Coordinates of N, CA and C in Angstrom, one line a residue:
M9 N -25.9 -45.2 -38.1 CA -27.1 -45.2 -37.3 C -27.6 -43.8 -37.2
S10 N -28.8 -43.6 -37.6 CA -29.4 -42.2 -37.6 C -30.5 -42.1 -36.6
Y11 N -30.5 -41.1 -35.8 CA -31.6 -40.9 -34.8 C -32.7 -40.0 -35.3
G12 N -32.6 -39.5 -36.5 CA -33.7 -38.7 -37.0 C -33.4 -37.2 -36.8
T13 N -34.3 -36.4 -37.1 CA -34.1 -34.9 -36.9 C -34.3 -34.6 -35.4
P14 N -33.5 -33.6 -35.0 CA -33.7 -33.2 -33.6 C -35.0 -32.4 -33.4
P15 N -35.5 -32.4 -32.2 CA -36.7 -31.6 -31.9 C -36.5 -30.1 -32.2
P16 N -37.6 -29.4 -32.4 CA -37.5 -28.0 -32.7 C -36.9 -27.3 -31.4
G17 N -36.1 -26.2 -31.7 CA -35.6 -25.5 -30.6 C -34.3 -26.0 -30.0
G18 N -33.7 -27.1 -30.6 CA -32.5 -27.6 -30.2 C -32.6 -28.6 -29.1
G19 N -33.7 -28.9 -28.6 CA -33.9 -30.0 -27.6 C -33.5 -29.6 -26.2
Y20 N -33.4 -28.3 -25.9 CA -33.0 -27.9 -24.6 C -34.2 -27.6 -23.7
G21 N -35.4 -28.0 -24.0 CA -36.5 -27.8 -23.2 C -37.2 -26.5 -23.6
Q22 N -38.3 -26.2 -23.0 CA -39.1 -25.0 -23.3 C -38.4 -23.8 -22.8
Q23 N -38.3 -22.8 -23.6 CA -37.7 -21.5 -23.2 C -38.7 -20.7 -22.4
P24 N -38.3 -19.9 -21.4 CA -39.2 -19.1 -20.6 C -39.9 -18.1 -21.5
Y25 N -41.1 -17.8 -21.1 CA -41.9 -16.8 -21.8 C -41.4 -15.4 -21.6
G26 N -41.2 -14.7 -22.6 CA -40.7 -13.3 -22.5 C -39.3 -13.2 -22.1
A27 N -38.8 -12.0 -22.2 CA -37.4 -11.7 -21.8 C -37.3 -11.4 -20.3
P28 N -36.1 -11.7 -19.8 CA -36.0 -11.4 -18.3 C -36.0 -9.9 -18.1
A29 N -36.3 -9.5 -16.9 CA -36.4 -8.1 -16.5 C -35.0 -7.5 -16.6
P30 N -34.9 -6.3 -17.0 CA -33.6 -5.6 -17.0 C -33.1 -5.3 -15.6
Q31 N -31.8 -5.3 -15.4 CA -31.3 -5.1 -14.1 C -31.2 -3.6 -13.8
H32 N -31.4 -3.3 -12.6 CA -31.3 -1.9 -12.2 C -29.8 -1.5 -12.1
P33 N -29.5 -0.4 -12.8 CA -28.0 -0.1 -12.9 C -27.4 0.3 -11.5
S34 N -28.2 0.8 -10.6 CA -27.7 1.2 -9.3 C -27.5 0.0 -8.4
A35 N -28.1 -1.2 -8.8 CA -27.8 -2.4 -8.0 C -26.3 -2.8 -8.2
T36 N -25.9 -2.8 -9.4 CA -24.5 -3.1 -9.7 C -23.5 -2.1 -9.0
T37 N -23.9 -0.8 -9.1 CA -23.1 0.2 -8.5 C -23.0 0.0 -7.0
A38 N -24.1 -0.3 -6.3 CA -24.1 -0.6 -4.9 C -23.2 -1.8 -4.5
L39 N -23.3 -2.8 -5.3 CA -22.5 -4.0 -5.0 C -21.0 -3.7 -5.2
I40 N -20.6 -3.0 -6.2 CA -19.2 -2.6 -6.4 C -18.7 -1.7 -5.3
L41 N -19.5 -0.7 -4.9 CA -19.1 0.2 -3.8 C -19.0 -0.6 -2.5
G42 N -19.9 -1.6 -2.3 CA -19.8 -2.4 -1.1 C -18.6 -3.3 -1.0
I43 N -18.2 -3.8 -2.1 CA -17.0 -4.6 -2.2 C -15.8 -3.8 -2.0
L44 N -15.8 -2.6 -2.6 CA -14.6 -1.7 -2.5 C -14.5 -1.2 -1.0
S45 N -15.6 -1.1 -0.3 CA -15.6 -0.6 1.1 C -14.8 -1.6 1.9
F46 N -14.8 -2.9 1.6 CA -14.0 -3.9 2.3 C -12.6 -3.9 1.9
V47 N -12.4 -3.8 0.6 CA -11.1 -4.0 0.0 C -10.2 -2.8 0.1
L48 N -10.7 -1.6 -0.1 CA -9.9 -0.4 -0.2 C -10.2 0.8 0.7
C49 N -11.5 1.2 0.5 CA -11.8 2.6 0.9 C -12.6 2.7 2.2
G50 N -13.0 1.7 2.9 CA -13.8 1.8 4.1 C -15.0 2.7 4.0
P51 N -15.1 3.7 4.8 CA -16.3 4.5 4.9 C -16.5 5.4 3.7
F52 N -15.5 5.6 2.9 CA -15.6 6.5 1.7 C -16.5 5.8 0.6
T53 N -16.5 4.5 0.6 CA -17.4 3.8 -0.3 C -18.5 3.1 0.4
G54 N -18.3 2.9 1.7 CA -19.3 2.1 2.5 C -20.6 2.9 2.6
V55 N -20.5 4.2 2.9 CA -21.7 5.1 3.1 C -22.5 5.2 1.8
P56 N -21.8 5.5 0.7 CA -22.6 5.5 -0.6 C -23.2 4.2 -1.0
A57 N -22.5 3.1 -0.7 CA -23.0 1.8 -1.0 C -24.3 1.5 -0.2
Y58 N -24.3 1.9 1.0 CA -25.6 1.8 1.8 C -26.7 2.5 1.2
F59 N -26.5 3.8 0.9 CA -27.6 4.6 0.4 C -28.0 4.3 -1.0
V60 N -27.0 4.0 -1.9 CA -27.4 3.6 -3.2 C -28.1 2.3 -3.3
G61 N -27.6 1.3 -2.4 CA -28.3 0.0 -2.4 C -29.7 0.1 -1.9
K62 N -29.9 0.8 -0.8 CA -31.3 1.0 -0.2 C -32.2 1.6 -1.3
R63 N -31.7 2.7 -2.0 CA -32.6 3.3 -2.9 C -32.9 2.4 -4.1
A64 N -31.9 1.7 -4.6 CA -32.1 0.7 -5.7 C -33.1 -0.4 -5.3
E65 N -33.0 -0.9 -4.0 CA -33.9 -1.9 -3.5 C -35.3 -1.4 -3.5
R66 N -35.5 -0.2 -3.0 CA -36.8 0.4 -3.0 C -37.4 0.6 -4.4
E67 N -36.6 1.1 -5.4 CA -37.0 1.3 -6.7 C -37.4 -0.1 -7.4
I68 N -36.6 -1.1 -7.1 CA -36.8 -2.4 -7.7 C -38.1 -3.0 -7.2
A69 N -38.4 -2.8 -5.9 CA -39.6 -3.3 -5.3 C -40.8 -2.5 -5.8
A70 N -40.7 -1.2 -6.1 CA -41.8 -0.4 -6.6 C -42.0 -0.7 -8.1
S71 N -41.1 -1.4 -8.8 CA -41.3 -1.6 -10.2 C -42.2 -2.8 -10.5
N72 N -42.6 -3.5 -9.5 CA -43.5 -4.7 -9.7 C -43.0 -5.7 -10.7
G73 N -41.7 -6.0 -10.6 CA -41.1 -7.0 -11.5 C -40.6 -6.6 -12.8
T74 N -40.7 -5.3 -13.1 CA -40.1 -4.8 -14.3 C -38.6 -4.6 -14.2
L75 N -38.0 -4.5 -13.0 CA -36.6 -4.4 -12.8 C -36.1 -5.6 -12.0
S76 N -34.9 -6.0 -12.2 CA -34.3 -7.1 -11.4 C -33.0 -6.5 -10.7
G77 N -32.4 -7.3 -9.9 CA -31.1 -6.9 -9.3 C -31.3 -6.7 -7.8
D78 N -32.4 -7.1 -7.2 CA -32.6 -6.8 -5.8 C -31.6 -7.5 -4.9
G79 N -31.1 -8.7 -5.3 CA -30.1 -9.4 -4.6 C -28.7 -8.6 -4.5
M80 N -28.4 -8.0 -5.7 CA -27.1 -7.3 -5.7 C -27.3 -6.0 -4.9
A81 N -28.4 -5.3 -5.0 CA -28.7 -4.1 -4.2 C -28.6 -4.4 -2.7
K82 N -29.2 -5.5 -2.3 CA -29.2 -5.9 -0.9 C -27.8 -6.2 -0.4
A83 N -27.1 -6.9 -1.2 CA -25.7 -7.3 -0.9 C -24.8 -6.0 -0.8
G84 N -25.1 -5.0 -1.7 CA -24.3 -3.8 -1.6 C -24.6 -3.0 -0.4
W85 N -25.9 -2.8 0.0 CA -26.1 -2.0 1.2 C -25.7 -2.8 2.5
I86 N -25.8 -4.1 2.5 CA -25.3 -4.8 3.7 C -23.8 -4.7 3.8
L87 N -23.1 -4.9 2.7 CA -21.6 -4.7 2.8 C -21.3 -3.3 3.2
G88 N -22.0 -2.3 2.7 CA -21.7 -0.9 3.1 C -22.0 -0.7 4.6
L89 N -23.1 -1.3 5.1 CA -23.5 -1.2 6.5 C -22.4 -1.8 7.4
V90 N -22.0 -3.0 7.0 CA -21.0 -3.7 7.8 C -19.7 -2.9 7.8
S91 N -19.3 -2.3 6.7 CA -18.1 -1.5 6.6 C -18.2 -0.3 7.5
I92 N -19.4 0.3 7.6 CA -19.6 1.5 8.5 C -19.5 1.1 9.9
I93 N -20.1 0.0 10.3 CA -20.1 -0.5 11.7 C -18.6 -0.8 12.1
L94 N -17.9 -1.5 11.2 CA -16.5 -1.8 11.5 C -15.6 -0.6 11.7
T95 N -15.9 0.5 10.8 CA -15.2 1.7 11.0 C -15.5 2.4 12.3
V96 N -16.7 2.4 12.7 CA -17.1 3.1 13.9 C -16.5 2.3 15.1
L97 N -16.5 1.0 15.1 CA -15.9 0.2 16.2 C -14.4 0.4 16.2
S98 N -13.8 0.5 15.1 CA -12.3 0.8 15.0 C -12.0 2.1 15.6
L99 N -12.8 3.1 15.3 CA -12.6 4.5 15.9 C -12.8 4.5 17.4
I100 N -13.8 3.8 17.9 CA -14.1 3.7 19.3 C -12.9 3.0 20.0
A101 N -12.4 1.9 19.4 CA -11.3 1.2 20.0 C -10.0 2.1 20.0
L102 N -9.8 2.9 18.9 CA -8.7 3.8 18.9 C -8.8 4.8 20.0
V103 N -10.0 5.4 20.2 CA -10.1 6.4 21.3 C -9.9 5.8 22.7
V104 N -10.4 4.6 22.9 CA -10.2 3.9 24.2 C -8.7 3.6 24.4
I105 N -8.0 3.2 23.3 CA -6.6 2.9 23.5 C -5.8 4.2 23.8
V106 N -6.1 5.3 23.1 CA -5.5 6.6 23.4 C -5.7 7.0 24.8
I107 N -6.9 6.8 25.3 CA -7.3 7.2 26.7 C -6.5 6.4 27.7
V108 N -6.5 5.1 27.4 CA -5.8 4.2 28.3 C -4.3 4.5 28.4
V109 N -3.7 4.8 27.2 CA -2.3 5.1 27.2 C -2.0 6.5 27.9
A110 N -2.9 7.4 27.7 CA -2.7 8.7 28.3 C -2.9 8.6 29.8
V111 N -3.8 7.8 30.3 CA -4.0 7.6 31.8 C -2.8 6.9 32.3
A112 N -2.3 5.9 31.6 CA -1.2 5.1 32.1 C 0.1 5.9 32.1
S113 N 0.3 6.8 31.2 CA 1.5 7.6 31.1 C 1.4 8.7 32.2
S114 N 0.3 9.2 32.5 CA 0.1 10.3 33.5 C 0.3 9.7 34.9
S115 N -0.1 8.5 35.1 CA 0.0 7.9 36.4 C 1.5 7.4 36.7
N116 N 2.2 7.2 35.7 CA 3.7 6.8 35.9 C 4.5 8.1 36.1
A117 N 4.1 9.2 35.7 CA 4.9 10.4 35.8 C 5.1 11.0 37.2

């Protein structure tokens, strides 16, 4: 049983017009730095992730659709910001603990 020749283009539907916009290279960098800020390096990669991601997001918005990757840039700077906030909160908690221990040890002496 033969079904005839397949439709042109392989039968997968109409392909979108034109090529997709190239991805901004800094968007990938920001995402990688943001992930590394959680996994390994904390503020050492969190701060650059924030600034690289914000810059890439601005450049993508200014490109009027000629660049893509805004989601990765946004994820990168958000991960960097969360990493910075967690680092600051950890440092504040460490200072509070040191002060509490110092006060407790001086009152027992």
